[in-house]
Short mmCIF file of C-alpha atoms and ligand atoms in Angstrom, two decimals:
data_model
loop_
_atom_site.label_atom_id
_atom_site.label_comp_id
_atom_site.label_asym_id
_atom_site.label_seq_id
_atom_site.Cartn_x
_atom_site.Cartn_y
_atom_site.Cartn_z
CA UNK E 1 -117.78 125.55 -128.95
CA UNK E 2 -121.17 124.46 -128.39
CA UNK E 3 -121.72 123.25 -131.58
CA UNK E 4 -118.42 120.92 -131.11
CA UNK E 5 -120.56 119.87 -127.86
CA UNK E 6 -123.30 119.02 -129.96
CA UNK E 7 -121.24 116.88 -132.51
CA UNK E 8 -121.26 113.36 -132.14
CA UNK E 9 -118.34 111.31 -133.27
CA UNK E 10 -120.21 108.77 -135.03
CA UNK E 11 -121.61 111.02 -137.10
CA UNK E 12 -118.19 112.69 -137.84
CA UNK E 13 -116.60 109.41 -138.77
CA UNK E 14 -119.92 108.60 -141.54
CA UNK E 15 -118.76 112.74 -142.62
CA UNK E 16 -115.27 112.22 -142.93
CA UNK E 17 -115.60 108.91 -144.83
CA UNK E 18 -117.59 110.62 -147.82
CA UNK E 19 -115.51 113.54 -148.14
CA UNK E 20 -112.47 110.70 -148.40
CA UNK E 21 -115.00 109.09 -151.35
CA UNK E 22 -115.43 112.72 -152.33
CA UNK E 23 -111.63 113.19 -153.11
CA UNK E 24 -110.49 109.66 -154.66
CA UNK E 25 -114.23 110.19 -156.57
CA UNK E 26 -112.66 113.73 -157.68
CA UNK E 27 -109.14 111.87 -158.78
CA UNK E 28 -110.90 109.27 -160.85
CA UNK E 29 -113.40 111.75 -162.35
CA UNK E 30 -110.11 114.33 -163.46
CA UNK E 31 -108.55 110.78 -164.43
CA UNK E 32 -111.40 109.86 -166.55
CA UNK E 33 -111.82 113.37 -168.24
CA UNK E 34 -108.69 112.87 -169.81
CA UNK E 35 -105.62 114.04 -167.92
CA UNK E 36 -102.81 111.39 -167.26
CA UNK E 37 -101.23 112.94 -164.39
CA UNK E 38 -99.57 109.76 -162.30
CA UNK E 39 -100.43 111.53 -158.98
CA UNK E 40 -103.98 111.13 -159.70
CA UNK E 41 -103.95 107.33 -158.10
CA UNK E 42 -101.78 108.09 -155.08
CA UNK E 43 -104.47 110.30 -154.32
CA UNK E 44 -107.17 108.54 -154.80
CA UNK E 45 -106.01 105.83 -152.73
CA UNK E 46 -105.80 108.01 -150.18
CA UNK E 47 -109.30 108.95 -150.23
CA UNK E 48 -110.25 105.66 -150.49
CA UNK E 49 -108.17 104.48 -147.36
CA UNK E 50 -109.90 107.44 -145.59
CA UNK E 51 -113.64 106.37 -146.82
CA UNK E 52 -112.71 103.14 -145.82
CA UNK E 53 -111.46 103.86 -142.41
CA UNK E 54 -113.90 106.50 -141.06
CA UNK E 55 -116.62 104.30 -142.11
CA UNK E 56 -115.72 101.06 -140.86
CA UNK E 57 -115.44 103.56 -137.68
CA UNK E 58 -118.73 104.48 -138.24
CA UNK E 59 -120.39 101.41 -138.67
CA UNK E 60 -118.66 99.87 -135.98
CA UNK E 61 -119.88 102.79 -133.54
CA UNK E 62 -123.51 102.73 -134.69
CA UNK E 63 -124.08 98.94 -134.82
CA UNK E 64 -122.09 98.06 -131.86
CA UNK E 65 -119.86 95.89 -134.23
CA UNK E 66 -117.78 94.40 -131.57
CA UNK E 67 -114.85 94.27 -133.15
CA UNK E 68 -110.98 92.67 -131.59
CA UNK E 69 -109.78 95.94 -130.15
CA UNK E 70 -106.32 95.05 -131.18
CA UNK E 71 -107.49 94.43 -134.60
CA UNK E 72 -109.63 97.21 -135.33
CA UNK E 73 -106.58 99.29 -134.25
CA UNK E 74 -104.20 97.89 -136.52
CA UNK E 75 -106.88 98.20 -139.82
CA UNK E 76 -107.57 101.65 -138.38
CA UNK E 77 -103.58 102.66 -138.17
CA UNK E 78 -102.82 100.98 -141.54
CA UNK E 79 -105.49 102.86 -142.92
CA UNK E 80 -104.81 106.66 -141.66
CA UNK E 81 -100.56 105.97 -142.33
CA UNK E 82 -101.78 104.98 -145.98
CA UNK E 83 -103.73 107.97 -146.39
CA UNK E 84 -100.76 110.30 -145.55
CA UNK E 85 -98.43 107.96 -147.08
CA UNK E 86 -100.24 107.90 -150.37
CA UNK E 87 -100.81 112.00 -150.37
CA UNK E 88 -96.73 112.24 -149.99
CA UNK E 89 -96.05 110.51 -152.69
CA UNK E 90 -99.01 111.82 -155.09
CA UNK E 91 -97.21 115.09 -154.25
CA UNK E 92 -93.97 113.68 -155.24
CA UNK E 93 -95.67 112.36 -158.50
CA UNK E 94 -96.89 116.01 -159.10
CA UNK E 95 -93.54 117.79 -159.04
CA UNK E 96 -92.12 114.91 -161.37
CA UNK E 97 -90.04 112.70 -158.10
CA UNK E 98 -89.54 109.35 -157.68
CA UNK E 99 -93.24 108.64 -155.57
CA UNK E 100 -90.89 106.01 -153.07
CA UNK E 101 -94.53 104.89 -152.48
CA UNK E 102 -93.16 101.22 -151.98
CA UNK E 103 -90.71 102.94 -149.47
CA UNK E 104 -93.32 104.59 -147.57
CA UNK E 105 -96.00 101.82 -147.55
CA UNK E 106 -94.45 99.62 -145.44
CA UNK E 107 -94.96 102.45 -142.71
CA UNK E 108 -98.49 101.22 -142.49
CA UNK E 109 -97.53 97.69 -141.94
CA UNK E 110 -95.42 99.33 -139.02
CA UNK E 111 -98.35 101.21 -137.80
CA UNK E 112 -100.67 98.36 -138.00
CA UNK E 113 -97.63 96.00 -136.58
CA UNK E 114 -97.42 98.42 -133.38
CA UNK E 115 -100.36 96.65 -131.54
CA UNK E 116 -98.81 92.97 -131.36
CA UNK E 117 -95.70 94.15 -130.67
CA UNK E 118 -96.12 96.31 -127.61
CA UNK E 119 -99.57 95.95 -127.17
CA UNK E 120 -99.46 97.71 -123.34
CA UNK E 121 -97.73 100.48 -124.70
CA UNK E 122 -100.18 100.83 -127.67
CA UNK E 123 -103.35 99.91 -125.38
CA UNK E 124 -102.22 103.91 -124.41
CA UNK E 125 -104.34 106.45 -126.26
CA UNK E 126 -101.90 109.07 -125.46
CA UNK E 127 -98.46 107.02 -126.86
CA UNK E 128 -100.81 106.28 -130.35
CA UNK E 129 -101.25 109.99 -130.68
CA UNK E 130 -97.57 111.35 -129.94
CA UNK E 131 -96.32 108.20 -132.52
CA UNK E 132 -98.69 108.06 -134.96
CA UNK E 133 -99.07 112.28 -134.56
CA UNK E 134 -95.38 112.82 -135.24
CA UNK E 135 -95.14 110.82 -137.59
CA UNK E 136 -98.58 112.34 -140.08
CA UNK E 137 -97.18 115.46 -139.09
CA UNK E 138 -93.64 115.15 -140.86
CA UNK E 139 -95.02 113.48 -143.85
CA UNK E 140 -97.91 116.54 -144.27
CA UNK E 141 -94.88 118.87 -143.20
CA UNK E 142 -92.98 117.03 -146.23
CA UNK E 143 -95.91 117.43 -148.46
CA UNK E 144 -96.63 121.26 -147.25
CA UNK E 145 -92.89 122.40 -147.93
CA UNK E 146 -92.33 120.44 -151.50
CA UNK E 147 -95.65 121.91 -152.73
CA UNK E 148 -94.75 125.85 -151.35
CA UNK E 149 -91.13 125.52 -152.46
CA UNK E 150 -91.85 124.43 -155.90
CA UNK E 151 -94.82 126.96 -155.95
CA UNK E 152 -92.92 129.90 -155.18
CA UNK E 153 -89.90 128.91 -157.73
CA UNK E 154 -92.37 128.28 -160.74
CA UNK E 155 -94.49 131.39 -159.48
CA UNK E 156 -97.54 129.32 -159.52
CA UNK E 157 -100.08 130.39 -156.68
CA UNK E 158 -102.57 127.55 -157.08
CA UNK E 159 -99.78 125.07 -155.47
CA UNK E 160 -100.09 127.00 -152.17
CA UNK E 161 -103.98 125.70 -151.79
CA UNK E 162 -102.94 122.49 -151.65
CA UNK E 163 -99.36 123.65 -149.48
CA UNK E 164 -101.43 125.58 -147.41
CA UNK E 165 -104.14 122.42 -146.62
CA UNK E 166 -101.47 120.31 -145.15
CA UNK E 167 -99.20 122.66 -143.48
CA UNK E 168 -102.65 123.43 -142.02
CA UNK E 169 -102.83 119.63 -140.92
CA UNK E 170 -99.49 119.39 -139.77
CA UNK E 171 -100.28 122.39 -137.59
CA UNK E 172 -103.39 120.75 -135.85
CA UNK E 173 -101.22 117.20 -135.51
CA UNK E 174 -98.88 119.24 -133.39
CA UNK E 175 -101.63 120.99 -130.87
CA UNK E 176 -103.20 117.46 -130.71
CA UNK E 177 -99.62 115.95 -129.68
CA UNK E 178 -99.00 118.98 -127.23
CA UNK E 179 -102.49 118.39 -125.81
CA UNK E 180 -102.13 114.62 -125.41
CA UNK E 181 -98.66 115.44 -123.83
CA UNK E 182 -100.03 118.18 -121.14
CA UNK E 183 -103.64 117.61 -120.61
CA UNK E 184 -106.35 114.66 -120.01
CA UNK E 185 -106.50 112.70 -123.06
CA UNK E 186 -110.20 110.30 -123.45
CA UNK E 187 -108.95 106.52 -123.97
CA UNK E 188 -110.72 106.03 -127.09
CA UNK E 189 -110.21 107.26 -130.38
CA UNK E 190 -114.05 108.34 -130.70
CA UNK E 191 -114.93 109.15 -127.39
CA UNK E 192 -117.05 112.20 -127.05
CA UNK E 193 -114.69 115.08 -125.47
CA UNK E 194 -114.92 118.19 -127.19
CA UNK E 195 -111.44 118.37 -128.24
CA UNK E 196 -111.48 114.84 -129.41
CA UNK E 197 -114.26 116.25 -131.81
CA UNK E 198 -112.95 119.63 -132.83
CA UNK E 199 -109.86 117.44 -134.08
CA UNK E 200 -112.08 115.65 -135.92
CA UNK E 201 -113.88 118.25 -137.34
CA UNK E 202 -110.42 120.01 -138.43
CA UNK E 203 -109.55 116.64 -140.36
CA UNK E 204 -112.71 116.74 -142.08
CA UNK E 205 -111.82 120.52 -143.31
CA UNK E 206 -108.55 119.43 -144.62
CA UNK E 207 -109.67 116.82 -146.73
CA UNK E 208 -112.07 118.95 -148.15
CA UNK E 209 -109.67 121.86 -148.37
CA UNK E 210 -107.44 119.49 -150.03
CA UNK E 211 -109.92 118.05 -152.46
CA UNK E 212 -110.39 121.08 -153.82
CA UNK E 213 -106.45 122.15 -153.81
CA UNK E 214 -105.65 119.24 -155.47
CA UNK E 215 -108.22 119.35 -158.48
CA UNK E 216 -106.87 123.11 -158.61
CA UNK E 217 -103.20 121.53 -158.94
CA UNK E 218 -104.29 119.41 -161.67
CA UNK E 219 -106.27 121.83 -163.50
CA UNK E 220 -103.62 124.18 -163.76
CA UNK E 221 -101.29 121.39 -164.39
CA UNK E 222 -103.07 120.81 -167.57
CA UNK E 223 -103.49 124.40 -168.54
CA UNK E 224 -100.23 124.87 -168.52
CA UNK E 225 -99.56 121.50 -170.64
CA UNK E 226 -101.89 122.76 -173.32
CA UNK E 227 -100.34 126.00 -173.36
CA UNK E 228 -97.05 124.88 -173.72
CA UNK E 229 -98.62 122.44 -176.31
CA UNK E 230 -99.76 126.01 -178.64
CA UNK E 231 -96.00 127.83 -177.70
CA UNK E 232 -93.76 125.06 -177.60
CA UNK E 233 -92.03 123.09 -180.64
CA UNK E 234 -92.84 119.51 -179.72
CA UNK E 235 -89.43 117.90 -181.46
CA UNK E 236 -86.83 120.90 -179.27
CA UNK E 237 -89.52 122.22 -176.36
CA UNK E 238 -88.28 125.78 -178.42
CA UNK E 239 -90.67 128.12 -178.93
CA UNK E 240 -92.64 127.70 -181.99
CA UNK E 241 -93.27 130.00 -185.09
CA UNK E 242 -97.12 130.45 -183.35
CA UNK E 243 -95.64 131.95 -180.35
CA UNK E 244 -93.00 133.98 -182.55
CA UNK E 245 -95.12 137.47 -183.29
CA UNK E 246 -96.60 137.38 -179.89
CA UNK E 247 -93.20 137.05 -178.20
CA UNK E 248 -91.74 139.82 -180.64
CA UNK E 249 -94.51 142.02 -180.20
CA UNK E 250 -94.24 142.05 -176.39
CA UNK E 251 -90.31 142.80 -176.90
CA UNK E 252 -90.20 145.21 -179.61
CA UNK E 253 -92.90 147.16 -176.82
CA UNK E 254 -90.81 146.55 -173.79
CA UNK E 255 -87.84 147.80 -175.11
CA UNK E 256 -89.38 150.89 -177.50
CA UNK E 257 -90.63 151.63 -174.27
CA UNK E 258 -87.15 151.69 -172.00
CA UNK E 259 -85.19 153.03 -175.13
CA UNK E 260 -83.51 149.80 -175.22
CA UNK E 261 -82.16 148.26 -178.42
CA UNK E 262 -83.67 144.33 -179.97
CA UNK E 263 -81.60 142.54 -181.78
CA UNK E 264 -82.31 139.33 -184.29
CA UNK E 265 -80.40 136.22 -184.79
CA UNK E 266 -81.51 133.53 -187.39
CA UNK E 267 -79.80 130.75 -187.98
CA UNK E 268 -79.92 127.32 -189.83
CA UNK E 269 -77.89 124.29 -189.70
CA UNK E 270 -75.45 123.65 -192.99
CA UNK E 271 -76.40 120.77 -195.46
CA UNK E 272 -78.29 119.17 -193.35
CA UNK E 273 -80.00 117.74 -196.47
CA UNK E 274 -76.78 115.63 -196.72
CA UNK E 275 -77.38 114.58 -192.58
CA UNK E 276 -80.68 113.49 -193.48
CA UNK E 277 -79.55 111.78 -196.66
CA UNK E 278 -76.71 109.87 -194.68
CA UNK E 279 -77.82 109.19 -191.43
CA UNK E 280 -81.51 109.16 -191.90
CA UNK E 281 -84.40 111.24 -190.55
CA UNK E 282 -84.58 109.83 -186.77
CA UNK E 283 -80.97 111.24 -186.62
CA UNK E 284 -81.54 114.10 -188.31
CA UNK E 285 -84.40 115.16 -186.11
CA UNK E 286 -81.64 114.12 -183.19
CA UNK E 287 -78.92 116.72 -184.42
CA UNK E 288 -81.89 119.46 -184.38
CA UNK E 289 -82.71 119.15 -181.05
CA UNK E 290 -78.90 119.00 -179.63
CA UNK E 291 -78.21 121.84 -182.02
CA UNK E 292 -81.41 123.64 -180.09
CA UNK E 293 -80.29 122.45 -176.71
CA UNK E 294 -76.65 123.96 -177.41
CA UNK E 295 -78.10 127.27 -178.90
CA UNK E 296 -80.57 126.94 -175.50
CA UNK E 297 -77.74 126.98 -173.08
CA UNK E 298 -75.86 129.41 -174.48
CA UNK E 299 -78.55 132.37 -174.16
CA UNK E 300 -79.79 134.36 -170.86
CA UNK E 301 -82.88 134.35 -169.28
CA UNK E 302 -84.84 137.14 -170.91
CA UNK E 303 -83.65 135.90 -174.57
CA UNK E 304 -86.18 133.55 -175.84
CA UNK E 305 -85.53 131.20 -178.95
CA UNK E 306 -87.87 129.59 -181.85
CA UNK E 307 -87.70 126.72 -184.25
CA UNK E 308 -89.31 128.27 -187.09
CA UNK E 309 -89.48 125.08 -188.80
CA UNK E 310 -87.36 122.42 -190.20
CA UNK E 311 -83.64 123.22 -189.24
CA UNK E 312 -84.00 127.12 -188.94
CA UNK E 313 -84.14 128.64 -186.01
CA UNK E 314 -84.55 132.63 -184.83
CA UNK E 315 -83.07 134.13 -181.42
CA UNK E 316 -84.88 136.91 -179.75
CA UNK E 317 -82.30 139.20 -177.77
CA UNK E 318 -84.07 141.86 -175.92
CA UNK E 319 -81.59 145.15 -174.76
CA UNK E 320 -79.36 143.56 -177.00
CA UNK E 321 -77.45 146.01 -179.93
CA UNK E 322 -76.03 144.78 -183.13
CA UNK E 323 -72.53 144.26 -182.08
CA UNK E 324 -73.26 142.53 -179.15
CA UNK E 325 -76.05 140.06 -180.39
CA UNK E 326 -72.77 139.49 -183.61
CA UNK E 327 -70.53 138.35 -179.99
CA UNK E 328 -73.29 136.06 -179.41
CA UNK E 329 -74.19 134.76 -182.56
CA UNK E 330 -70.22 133.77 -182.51
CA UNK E 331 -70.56 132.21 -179.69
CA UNK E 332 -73.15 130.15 -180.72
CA UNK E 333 -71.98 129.13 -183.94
CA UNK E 334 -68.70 127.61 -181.99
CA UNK E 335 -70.73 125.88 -179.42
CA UNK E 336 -72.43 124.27 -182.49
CA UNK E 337 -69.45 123.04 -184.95
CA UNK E 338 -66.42 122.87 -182.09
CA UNK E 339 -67.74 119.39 -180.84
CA UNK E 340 -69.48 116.24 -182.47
CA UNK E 341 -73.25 115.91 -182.73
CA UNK E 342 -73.59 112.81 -180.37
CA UNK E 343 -76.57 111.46 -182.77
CA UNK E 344 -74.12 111.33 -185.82
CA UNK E 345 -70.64 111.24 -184.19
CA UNK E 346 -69.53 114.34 -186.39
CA UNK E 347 -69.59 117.44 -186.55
CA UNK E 348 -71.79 120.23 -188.09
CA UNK E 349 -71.80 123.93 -188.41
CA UNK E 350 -74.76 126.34 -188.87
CA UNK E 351 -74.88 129.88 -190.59
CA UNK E 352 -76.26 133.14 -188.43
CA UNK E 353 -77.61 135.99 -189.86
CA UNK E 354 -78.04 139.30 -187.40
CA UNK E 355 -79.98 142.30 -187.55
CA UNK E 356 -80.78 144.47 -185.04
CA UNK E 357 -84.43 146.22 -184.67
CA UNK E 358 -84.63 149.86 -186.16
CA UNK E 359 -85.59 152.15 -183.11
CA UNK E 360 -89.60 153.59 -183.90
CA UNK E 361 -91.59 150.36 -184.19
CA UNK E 362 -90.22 148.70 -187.00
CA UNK E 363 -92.71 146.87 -188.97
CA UNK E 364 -91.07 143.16 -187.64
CA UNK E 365 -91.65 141.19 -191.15
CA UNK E 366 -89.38 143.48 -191.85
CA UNK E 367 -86.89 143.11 -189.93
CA UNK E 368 -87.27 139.49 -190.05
CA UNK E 369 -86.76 139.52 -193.93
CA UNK E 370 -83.77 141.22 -192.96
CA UNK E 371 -82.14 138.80 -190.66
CA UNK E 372 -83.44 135.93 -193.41
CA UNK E 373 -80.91 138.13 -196.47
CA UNK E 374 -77.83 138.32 -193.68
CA UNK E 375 -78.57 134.32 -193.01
CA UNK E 376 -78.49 133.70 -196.95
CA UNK E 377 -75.28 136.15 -196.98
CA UNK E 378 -73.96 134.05 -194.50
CA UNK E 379 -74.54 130.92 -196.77
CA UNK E 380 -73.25 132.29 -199.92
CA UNK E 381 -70.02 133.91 -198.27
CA UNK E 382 -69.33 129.85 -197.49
CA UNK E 383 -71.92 128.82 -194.43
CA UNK E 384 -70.16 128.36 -191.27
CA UNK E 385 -70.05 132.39 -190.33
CA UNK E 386 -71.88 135.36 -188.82
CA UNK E 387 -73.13 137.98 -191.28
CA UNK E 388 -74.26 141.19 -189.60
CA UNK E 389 -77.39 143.92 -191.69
CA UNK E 390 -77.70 147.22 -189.78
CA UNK E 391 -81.08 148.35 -189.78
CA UNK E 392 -81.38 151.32 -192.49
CA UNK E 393 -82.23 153.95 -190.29
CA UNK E 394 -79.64 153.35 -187.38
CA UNK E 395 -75.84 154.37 -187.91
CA UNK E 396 -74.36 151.38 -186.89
CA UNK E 397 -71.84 150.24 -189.61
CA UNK E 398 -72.61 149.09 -192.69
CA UNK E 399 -73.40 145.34 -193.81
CA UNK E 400 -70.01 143.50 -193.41
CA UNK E 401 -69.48 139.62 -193.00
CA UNK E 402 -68.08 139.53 -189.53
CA UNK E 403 -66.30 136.40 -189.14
CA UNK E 404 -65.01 134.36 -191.65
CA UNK E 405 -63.28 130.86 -190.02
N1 GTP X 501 -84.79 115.35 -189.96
C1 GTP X 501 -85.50 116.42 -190.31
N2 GTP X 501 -85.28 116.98 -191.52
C2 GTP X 501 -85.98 118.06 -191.88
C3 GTP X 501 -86.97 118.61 -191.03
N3 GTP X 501 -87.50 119.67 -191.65
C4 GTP X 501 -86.87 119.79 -192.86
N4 GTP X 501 -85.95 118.82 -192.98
C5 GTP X 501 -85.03 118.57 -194.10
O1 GTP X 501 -83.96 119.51 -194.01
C6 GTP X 501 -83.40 119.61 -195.32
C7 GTP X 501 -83.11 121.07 -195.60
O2 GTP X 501 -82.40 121.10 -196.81
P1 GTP X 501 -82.10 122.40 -197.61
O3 GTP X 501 -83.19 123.40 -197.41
O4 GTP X 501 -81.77 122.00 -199.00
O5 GTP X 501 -80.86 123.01 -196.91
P2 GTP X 501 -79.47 122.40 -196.49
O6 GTP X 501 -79.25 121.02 -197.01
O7 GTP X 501 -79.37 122.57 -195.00
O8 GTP X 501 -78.46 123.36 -197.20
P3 GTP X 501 -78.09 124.84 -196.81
O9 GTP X 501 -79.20 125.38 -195.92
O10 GTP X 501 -78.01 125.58 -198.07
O11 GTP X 501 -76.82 124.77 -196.06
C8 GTP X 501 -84.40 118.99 -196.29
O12 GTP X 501 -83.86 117.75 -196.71
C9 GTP X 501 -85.64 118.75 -195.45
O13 GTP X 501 -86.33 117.58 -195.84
C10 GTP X 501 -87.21 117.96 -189.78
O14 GTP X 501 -88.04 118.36 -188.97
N5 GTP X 501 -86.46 116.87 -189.47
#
């Protein structure tokens, strides 16, 4: 507590405004170092509009700037509601929502607006602090709750830095309205009172707890774009071929491991040659990715599925056994040929070939070459049908086309 004593306001302010340079110099420098994210600007205006306000405080206090007391209130209020303003919606960017920045904004005009239109009211330290408290405190409560909610769903502890900075804030907003409601409060924003500076000091560790939250948000952000960049099949957001082994490799393990069966489906669209040939390429590349998003839906979680190039595709089906992932593979080939490919306004129908994964490690190329012979069955038997292989080892029936429209 002594060391609060010791603190001097002025000094604070000068702090505060270069840690808010410190994060908008952190957004532009992740900005400029390549990454794209639109949440970078929202947040670097708001550590701008912080620099901008604690040192305009500062030079104010330390040169005796006299300044229209009305007016330096307004700048000030427009320029703390922009900061919280601006970190809401930069959070809102983040998780891929509207920003509403443009709805939000105009709270600073309000805040700024608040002097000339009740200026006795305003004149009162303690009314500015329950207002302009409350209303910081919701947006940072806002901010804190999207950030843990979507953390927690994707799994993704780095979000709960950032979650955890302005819950943090929103926290001390509330003491400082509950103080200003039940004990003495100084009439000026900067006077020196020891609580008046331990709330400063408290700001000054969130926006340095958040400077480093966000730049952890962003680098993870990117980490995960370039690693869905190596796994992911740019035209369907599938898996890709890359990923394929790795996947199978973890799978085949899992389930040796819990005695559970691992079934195969591979399947590729009919003539599509003859799509590509009538409708062009750009459609063609259209029917692939509805025909991925229909085989997408129609899978659980734990199955995983891969473009392994062109029009071909291969399901993964993890505690899955031969007649079952056959029941699937049905059910997939309807959900492709019962409706019209929007792209081309017609229909088309694919060909599935099944195998399931002989129990004792398997060599997978194997088993892969299998599936690829019970897709080709599939194609010569007419295309438009399921043709189950039984993996030689298991007694599961023998090779038999299993559905024939
Ligand atoms: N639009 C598009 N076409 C592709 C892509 N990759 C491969 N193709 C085309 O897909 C067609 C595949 O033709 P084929 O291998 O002869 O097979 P098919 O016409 O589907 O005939 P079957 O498989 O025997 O039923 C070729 O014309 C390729 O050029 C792609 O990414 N986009």
């Amino acid at each position: 507590m002594e060391l609060i004593r010791q603190l001097d306001t002025a000094t604070l302010a000068f702090v505060t405004g270069l840690a808010g340079l410190l994060l908008a110099g952190t957004m532009v420098g992740i900005r400029l170092a390549g990454m794209r994210n639109p949440a970078l600007r929202y947040w670097a205006l708001a550590g701008l509009a912080a620099a901008v306000g604690h040192l305009l405080a500062h030079w104010a206090l330390t040169f005796h700037v006299a300044m229209p007391r009305v007016g330096s209130l307004a700048l000030a209020n427009a320029m703390v509601t922009i900061v919280h303003v601006s970190l809401l919606a930069g959070v809102r960017a983040f998780l891929g929502k509207p920003p509403r920045w443009l709805l939000l904004a105009p709270l600073a005009l309000l805040t700024a607006s608040a002097g000339y239109v009740a200026p006795e009211a305003w004149a009162d330290m303690r009314v500015r602090i329950v207002v302009l408290g409350f209303l910081y405190l919701v947006l940072d409560a806002i901010a804190a709750v999207l950030l843990w909610r979507s953390g927690s769903a994707r799994g993704e502890r780095f979000q709960f830095v950032a979650a955890s900075a302005f819950g943090f804030n929103a926290v001390v907003l509330a003491v400082r309205i509950a103080h200003a409601l039940w004990r003495h409060t100084p009439d000026a924003t900067f006077a020196h009172e020891p609580f008046q500076t331990l709330v400063f000091v408290l700001g000054l560790v969130f926006i340095a707890v958040l400077t480093v939250g966000l730049a952890l948000l962003m680098f993870r952000d990117r980490e995960l774009e370039l690693r869905r960049l190596v796994h992911r099949d740019p035209l369907t957001g599938l898996f890709n071929r890359r990923s394929l082994f790795e996947h199978a490799a973890r799978e085949q393990a899992r389930c040796e491991r819990y005695g559970a069966p691992l079934s195969l489906i591979m399947l590729d669209i009919d003539a599509f040659k003859s799509v590509n040939d009538t409708y062009g390429h750009g459609a063609g590349d259209d029917v692939i990715c509805e025909t991925a998003a229909r085989v997408a839906l129609g899978l659980r979680d734990v199955d995983a599925a891969f473009r392994l190039g062109g029009e071909e595709f291969l399901i993964l089906l993890p505690s899955t056994g031969l007649d079952d992932a056959v029941a699937v593979a049905e059910r997939l080939r309807q959900s492709v040929s019962d409706t019209p490919m929007a792209p081309i306004g017609r229909t088309v129908t694919a060909s599935f070939g099944v195998t399931e994964l002989a129990r004792g490690h398997e060599d997978w190329e194997r088993a892969m070459r299998r599936a690829d012979t019970a897709l080709y069955r599939a194609k010569d038997e007419g295309r438009d049908r399921v043709f189950a292989m039984s993996a030689p080892c298991n007694t599961a029936p023998a090779d038999a086309v299993l559905d024939v429209p």
